XYZ file of C-alpha atoms in Angstrom:
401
model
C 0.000 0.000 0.000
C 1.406 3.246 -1.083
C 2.395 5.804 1.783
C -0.732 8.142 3.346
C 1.000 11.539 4.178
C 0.151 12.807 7.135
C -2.162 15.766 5.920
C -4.130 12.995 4.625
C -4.018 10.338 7.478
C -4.694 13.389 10.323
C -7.546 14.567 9.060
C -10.308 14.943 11.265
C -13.423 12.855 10.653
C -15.845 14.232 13.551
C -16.016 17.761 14.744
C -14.724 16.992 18.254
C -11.214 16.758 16.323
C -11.319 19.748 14.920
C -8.551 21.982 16.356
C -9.283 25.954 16.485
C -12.310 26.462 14.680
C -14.995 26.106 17.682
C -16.581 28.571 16.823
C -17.964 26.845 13.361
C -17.840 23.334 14.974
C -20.322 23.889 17.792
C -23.071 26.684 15.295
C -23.060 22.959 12.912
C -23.717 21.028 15.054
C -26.121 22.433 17.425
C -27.903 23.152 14.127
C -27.950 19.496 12.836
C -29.399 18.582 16.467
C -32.434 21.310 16.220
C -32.808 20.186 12.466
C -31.872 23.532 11.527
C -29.854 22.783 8.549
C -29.404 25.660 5.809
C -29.548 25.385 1.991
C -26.120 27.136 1.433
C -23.047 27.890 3.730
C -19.945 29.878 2.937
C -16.676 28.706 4.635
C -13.929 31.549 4.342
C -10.391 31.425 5.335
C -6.836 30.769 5.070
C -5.465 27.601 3.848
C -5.407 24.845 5.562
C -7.353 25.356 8.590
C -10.168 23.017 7.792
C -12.457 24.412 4.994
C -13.030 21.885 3.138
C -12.471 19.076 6.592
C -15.611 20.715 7.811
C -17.600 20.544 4.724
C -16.803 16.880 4.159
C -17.847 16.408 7.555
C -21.163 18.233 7.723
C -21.706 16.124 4.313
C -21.520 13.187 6.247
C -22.999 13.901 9.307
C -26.363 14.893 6.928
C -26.431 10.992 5.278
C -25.063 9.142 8.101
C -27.409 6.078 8.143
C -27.522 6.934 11.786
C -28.338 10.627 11.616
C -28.736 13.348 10.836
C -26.452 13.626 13.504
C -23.334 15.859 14.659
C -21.261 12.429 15.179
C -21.277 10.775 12.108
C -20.345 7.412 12.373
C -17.439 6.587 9.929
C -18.422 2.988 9.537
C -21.669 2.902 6.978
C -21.522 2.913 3.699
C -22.516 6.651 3.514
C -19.612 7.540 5.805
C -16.999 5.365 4.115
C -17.795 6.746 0.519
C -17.495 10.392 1.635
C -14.133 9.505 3.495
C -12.877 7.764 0.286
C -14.092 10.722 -1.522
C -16.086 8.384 -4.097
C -19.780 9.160 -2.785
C -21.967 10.403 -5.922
C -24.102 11.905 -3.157
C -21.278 14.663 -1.748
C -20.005 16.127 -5.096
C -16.363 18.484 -4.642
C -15.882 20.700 -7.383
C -12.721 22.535 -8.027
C -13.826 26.213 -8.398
C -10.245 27.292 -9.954
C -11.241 24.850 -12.642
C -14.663 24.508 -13.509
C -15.389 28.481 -14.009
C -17.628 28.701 -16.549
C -21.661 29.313 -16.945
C -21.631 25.839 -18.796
C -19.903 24.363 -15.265
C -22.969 26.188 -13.591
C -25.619 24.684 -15.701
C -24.301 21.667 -14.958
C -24.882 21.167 -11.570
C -28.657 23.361 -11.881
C -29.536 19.805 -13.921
C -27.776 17.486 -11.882
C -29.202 19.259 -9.054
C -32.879 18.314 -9.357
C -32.055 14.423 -9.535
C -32.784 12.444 -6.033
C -29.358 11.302 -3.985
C -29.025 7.993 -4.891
C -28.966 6.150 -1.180
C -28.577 9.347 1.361
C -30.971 11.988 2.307
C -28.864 15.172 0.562
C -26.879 15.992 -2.328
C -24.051 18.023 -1.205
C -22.183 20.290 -3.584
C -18.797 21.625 -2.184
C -17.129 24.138 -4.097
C -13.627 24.839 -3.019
C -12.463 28.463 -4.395
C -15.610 29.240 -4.918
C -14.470 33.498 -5.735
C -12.549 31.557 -8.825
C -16.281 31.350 -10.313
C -16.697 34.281 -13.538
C -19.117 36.744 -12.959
C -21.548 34.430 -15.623
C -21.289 31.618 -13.580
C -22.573 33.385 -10.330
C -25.364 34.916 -11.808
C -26.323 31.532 -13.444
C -25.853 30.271 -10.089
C -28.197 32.550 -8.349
C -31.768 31.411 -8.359
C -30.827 28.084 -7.985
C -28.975 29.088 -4.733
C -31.830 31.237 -3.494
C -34.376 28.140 -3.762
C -32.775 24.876 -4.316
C -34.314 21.650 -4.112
C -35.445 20.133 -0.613
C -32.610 17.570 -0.887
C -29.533 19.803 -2.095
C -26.952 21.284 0.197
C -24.052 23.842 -1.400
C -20.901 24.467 0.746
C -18.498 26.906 -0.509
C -15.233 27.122 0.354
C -13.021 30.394 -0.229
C -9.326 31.838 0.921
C -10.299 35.453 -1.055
C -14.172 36.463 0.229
C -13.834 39.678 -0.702
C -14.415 38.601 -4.133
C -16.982 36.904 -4.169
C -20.190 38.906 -5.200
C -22.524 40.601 -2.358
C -25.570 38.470 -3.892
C -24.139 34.835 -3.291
C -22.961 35.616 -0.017
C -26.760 36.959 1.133
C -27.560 33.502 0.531
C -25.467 31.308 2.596
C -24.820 31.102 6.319
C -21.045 32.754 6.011
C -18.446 31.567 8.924
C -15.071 32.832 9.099
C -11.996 30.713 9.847
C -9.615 31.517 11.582
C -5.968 30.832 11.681
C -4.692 28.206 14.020
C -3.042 29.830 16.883
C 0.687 28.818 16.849
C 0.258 27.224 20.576
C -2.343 24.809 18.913
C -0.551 23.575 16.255
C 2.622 22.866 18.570
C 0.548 20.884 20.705
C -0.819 18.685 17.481
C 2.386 18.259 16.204
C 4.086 17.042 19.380
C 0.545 14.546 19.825
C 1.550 13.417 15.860
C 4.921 12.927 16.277
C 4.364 10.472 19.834
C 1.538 8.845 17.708
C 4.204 8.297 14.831
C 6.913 6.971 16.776
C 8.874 10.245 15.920
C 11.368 11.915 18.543
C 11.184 15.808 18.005
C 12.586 18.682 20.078
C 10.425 21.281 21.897
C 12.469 23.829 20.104
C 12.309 21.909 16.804
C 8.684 21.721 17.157
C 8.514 25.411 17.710
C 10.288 25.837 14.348
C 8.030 24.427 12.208
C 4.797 26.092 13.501
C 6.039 29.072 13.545
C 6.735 28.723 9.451
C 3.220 27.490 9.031
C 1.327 30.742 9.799
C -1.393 29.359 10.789
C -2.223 26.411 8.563
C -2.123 23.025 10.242
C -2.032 21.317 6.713
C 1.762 23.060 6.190
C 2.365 21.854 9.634
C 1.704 18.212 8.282
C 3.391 19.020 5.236
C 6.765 20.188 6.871
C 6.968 17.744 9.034
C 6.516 15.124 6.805
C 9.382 16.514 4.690
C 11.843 17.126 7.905
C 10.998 13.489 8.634
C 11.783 12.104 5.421
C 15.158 14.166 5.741
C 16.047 13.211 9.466
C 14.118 9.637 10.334
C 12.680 8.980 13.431
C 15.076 11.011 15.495
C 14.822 14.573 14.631
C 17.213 17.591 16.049
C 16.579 21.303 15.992
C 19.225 21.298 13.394
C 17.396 18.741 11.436
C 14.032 21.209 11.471
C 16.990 24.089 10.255
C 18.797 21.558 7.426
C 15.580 20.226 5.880
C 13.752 23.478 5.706
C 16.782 25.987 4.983
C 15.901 28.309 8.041
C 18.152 30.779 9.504
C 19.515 29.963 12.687
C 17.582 31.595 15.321
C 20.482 32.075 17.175
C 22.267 34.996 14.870
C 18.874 37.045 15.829
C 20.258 36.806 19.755
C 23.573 37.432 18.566
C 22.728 40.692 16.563
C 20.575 41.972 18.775
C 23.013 41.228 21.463
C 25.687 43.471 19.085
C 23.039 46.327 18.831
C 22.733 46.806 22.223
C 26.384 46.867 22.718
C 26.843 49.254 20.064
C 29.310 46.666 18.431
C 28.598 48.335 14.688
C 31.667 45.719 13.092
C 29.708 42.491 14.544
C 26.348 43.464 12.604
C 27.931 43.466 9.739
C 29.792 40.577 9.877
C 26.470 38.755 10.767
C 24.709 40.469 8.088
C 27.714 38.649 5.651
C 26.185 35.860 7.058
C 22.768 36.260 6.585
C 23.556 36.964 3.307
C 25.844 34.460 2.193
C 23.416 31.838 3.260
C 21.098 32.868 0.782
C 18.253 34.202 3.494
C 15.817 36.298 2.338
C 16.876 39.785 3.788
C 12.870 41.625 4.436
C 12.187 38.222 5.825
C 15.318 38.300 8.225
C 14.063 41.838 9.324
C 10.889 40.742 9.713
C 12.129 38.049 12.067
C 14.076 40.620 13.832
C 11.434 43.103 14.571
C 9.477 40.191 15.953
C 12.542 39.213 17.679
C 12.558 42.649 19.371
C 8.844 42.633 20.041
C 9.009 39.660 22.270
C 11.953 41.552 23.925
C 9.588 44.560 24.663
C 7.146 42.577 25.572
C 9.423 40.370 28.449
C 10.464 43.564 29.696
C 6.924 44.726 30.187
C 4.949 41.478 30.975
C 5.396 39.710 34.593
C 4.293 36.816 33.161
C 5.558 36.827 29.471
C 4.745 33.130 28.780
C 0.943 33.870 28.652
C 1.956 36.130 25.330
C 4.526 34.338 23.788
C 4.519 30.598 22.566
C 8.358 30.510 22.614
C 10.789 27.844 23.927
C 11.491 27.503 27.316
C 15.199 28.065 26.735
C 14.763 30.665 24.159
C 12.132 32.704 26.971
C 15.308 32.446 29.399
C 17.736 33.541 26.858
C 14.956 36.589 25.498
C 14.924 37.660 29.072
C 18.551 37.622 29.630
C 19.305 39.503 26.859
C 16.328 42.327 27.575
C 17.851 42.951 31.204
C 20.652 44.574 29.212
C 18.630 47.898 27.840
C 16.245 49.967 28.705
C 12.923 49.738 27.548
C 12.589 53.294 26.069
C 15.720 51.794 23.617
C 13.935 48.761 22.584
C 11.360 50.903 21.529
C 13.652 53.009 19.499
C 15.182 50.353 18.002
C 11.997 48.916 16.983
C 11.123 52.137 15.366
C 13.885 52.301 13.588
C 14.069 48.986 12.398
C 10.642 48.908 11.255
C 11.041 52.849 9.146
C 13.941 50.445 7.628
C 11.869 47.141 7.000
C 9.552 49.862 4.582
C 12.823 50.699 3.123
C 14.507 47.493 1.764
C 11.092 46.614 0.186
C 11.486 49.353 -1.896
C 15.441 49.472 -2.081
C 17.980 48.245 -5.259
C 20.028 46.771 -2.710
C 18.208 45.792 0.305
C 21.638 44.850 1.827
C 22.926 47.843 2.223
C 19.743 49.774 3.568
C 19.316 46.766 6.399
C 23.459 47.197 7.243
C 23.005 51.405 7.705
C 19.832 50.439 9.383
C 21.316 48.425 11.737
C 24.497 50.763 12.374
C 22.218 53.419 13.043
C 20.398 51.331 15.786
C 23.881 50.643 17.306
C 25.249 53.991 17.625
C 21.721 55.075 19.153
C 22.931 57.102 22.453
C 21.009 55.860 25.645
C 17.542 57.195 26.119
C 16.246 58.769 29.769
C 12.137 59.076 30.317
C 11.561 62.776 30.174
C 10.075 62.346 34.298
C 13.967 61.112 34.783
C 15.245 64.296 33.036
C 12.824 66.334 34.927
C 13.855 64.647 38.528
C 17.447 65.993 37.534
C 16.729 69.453 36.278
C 15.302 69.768 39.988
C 18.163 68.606 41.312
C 20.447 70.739 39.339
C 18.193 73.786 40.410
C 18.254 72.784 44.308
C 22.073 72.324 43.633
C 22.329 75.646 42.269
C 20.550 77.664 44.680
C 22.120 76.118 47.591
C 25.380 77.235 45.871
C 24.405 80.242 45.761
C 22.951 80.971 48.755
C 26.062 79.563 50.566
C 28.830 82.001 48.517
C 26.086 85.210 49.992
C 26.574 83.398 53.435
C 30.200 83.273 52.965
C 30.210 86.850 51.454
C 28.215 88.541 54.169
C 31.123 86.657 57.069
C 33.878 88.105 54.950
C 32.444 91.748 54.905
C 31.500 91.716 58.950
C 35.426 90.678 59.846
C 36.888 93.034 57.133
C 34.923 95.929 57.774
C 36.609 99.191 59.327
């Protein structure tokens, strides 16, 4: 049997195991229990954080021979043949491809046929906004009052496009993006499952390149498996996926803040002759200094940031060495030059005077500290003062004739 990746083999077949959509998981099914089901739905939202999952699910929690229900059994026939993805009941059409009004009539004849042994007909579009103008407006009255037994689901990454009509129609839910502390926690339950031995911090590394989508997460970790085996390093995660070594962002920031202007650029050499992308090492960097502003304002800094335990200990180390109102500065600055090496020739350069120009920054005081010492200096001064009168008035009452 050929090899199931593990995008394919993890995918959820009941709602419970669902991760980070809630929100959609519990409105379904609390509908399918008060037999509240709508005609269309509309499922926006990045990739890979369980569009079209959901919408294979709902299919099969509306013909389960045991339902409708909200757990769908996986064992009838029903089930099995929507799993497989070979039901002629639940029908997935590729939007991207299948654009046309002659696509659209299409389905508005197949549409008014019976399902052959479950109670619904289920149409799932995926990239639905891919659709031509034509095709919607064929679409339309058959959307407004399909038959009894027909279900759409559309699925779409780019709502915004889709027309204001369609969307009036269906019951829309947004998805969200899976929240980086999520995905770490599925990937480390995958990797026991598998057999796999991965490191916190390696972990960490791939969800963080995922942004969100726990389908990547699958993805990359299938590839840093087939690179490493069974026994996986934080330097595998770096090898197999050519990432930067987080450690040159603690090492130039570390520079910065001892204004050591010769060490950023030798790092930057680095950076560069490893073939990184530069605005994607500065944006790394200004989130690197982010989570240093926000360790030196948060007691509890763990509750904000998903990050390693060792790198948290390292962040905070390095943050005890500067003051907060120069992390802020720097932040600025880097950020005024993260808009400039978008639009620069040679985005080297502008990131090495960027940096330089954060080193050589001269050591910030809050303006209530400034104040506290301009009151000092005037105390100072008029006690000065009024002493040399003192002295002044003794010299003229022993001098005087």
């Amino acid at each position: 049997m050929s090899y199931l990746v593990l995008a394919r083999k993890w995918r959820p077949n009941v709602f419970e195991n669902v991760i980070g959509q809630g929100h959609v998981t519990t409105t379904l099914k609390n509908a399918i229990a008060s037999k509240r089901i709508a005609h269309a739905y509309l499922f926006s939202g990045p990739r890979g954080v369980g569009k079209t999952t959901i919408a294979r699910i709902l299919a099969k929690a509306l013909n389960c021979a045991k339902g409708p229900t909200a757990s769908p059994c996986n064992e009838c026939q029903s089930c099995k043949e929507i799993t497989g993805n070979i039901s002629v009941d639940v029908i997935e059409i590729d939007g991207a491809s299948n654009t046309s009004v002659d696509n659209v009539r299409e389905i508005r004849e197949n549409i008014k046929y019976l399902p052959s042994h479950g109670r619904y007909r289920v149409y799932i579009i995926d990239e639905v906004h891919m659709l031509s103008n034509q095709a919607f407006n064929a679409l339309l009255k058959t959307l407004e009052e399909p038959p009894a037994h027909a279900i759409f689901i559309f699925a779409t990454t780019e709502s915004h496009k889709i027309q204001a009509t369609i969307v009036s129609r269906c019951q829309r839910f947004d998805f969200k993006r899976i929240s980086l502390k999520e995905i770490q926690n599925h990937l480390k339950f995958v990797a026991e499952a598998e057999g796999i031995k991965l490191t916190e911090k390696g972990i960490y590394l791939i969800a963080r390149e995922v942004d969100g989508s726990l389908r990547d997460a699958h993805s990359l970790l299938d590839q840093v498996i087939a690179f490493a085996g069974t026994d996986i390093k934080e330097t595998d995660v770096v090898d197999a996926l050519g990432l930067m070594d987080r450690a040159l962002l603690f090492k130039l920031s570390e520079a910065i803040i001892d204004k050591n202007g010769k060490e950023c650029l030798k790092l930057i050499e680095k950076v560069y002759n490893f073939g990184y992308d530069l605005k994607r090492f500065c944006q790394d960097l200004l989130e690197h200094i982010r989570d240093m502003i926000v360790v030196k304002t948060v007691d509890e800094p763990k509750g904000v940031l998903d990050l390693p335990d060792s790198e948290m200990e390292d962040l905070k180390e390095l943050a005890n060495k500067v003051a907060l109102l120069d992390i802020q500065l720097m932040f600025t600055l880097l950020s005024k030059g993260y808009e400039d090496i978008s639009r620069a020739p040679s985005p080297r350069y502008t990131l090495e005077m960027t940096l330089l120009k954060m080193a050589h920054l001269e050591n910030l005081q809050p303006i209530s500290t400034m104040l506290d010492r301009l009151e000092e200096l005037k105390t100072d001064t008029k006690t000065r003062i009024n002493t040399q009168k003192s002295a002044g008035h003794s010299s003229a009452a022993v001098y005087s004739p």
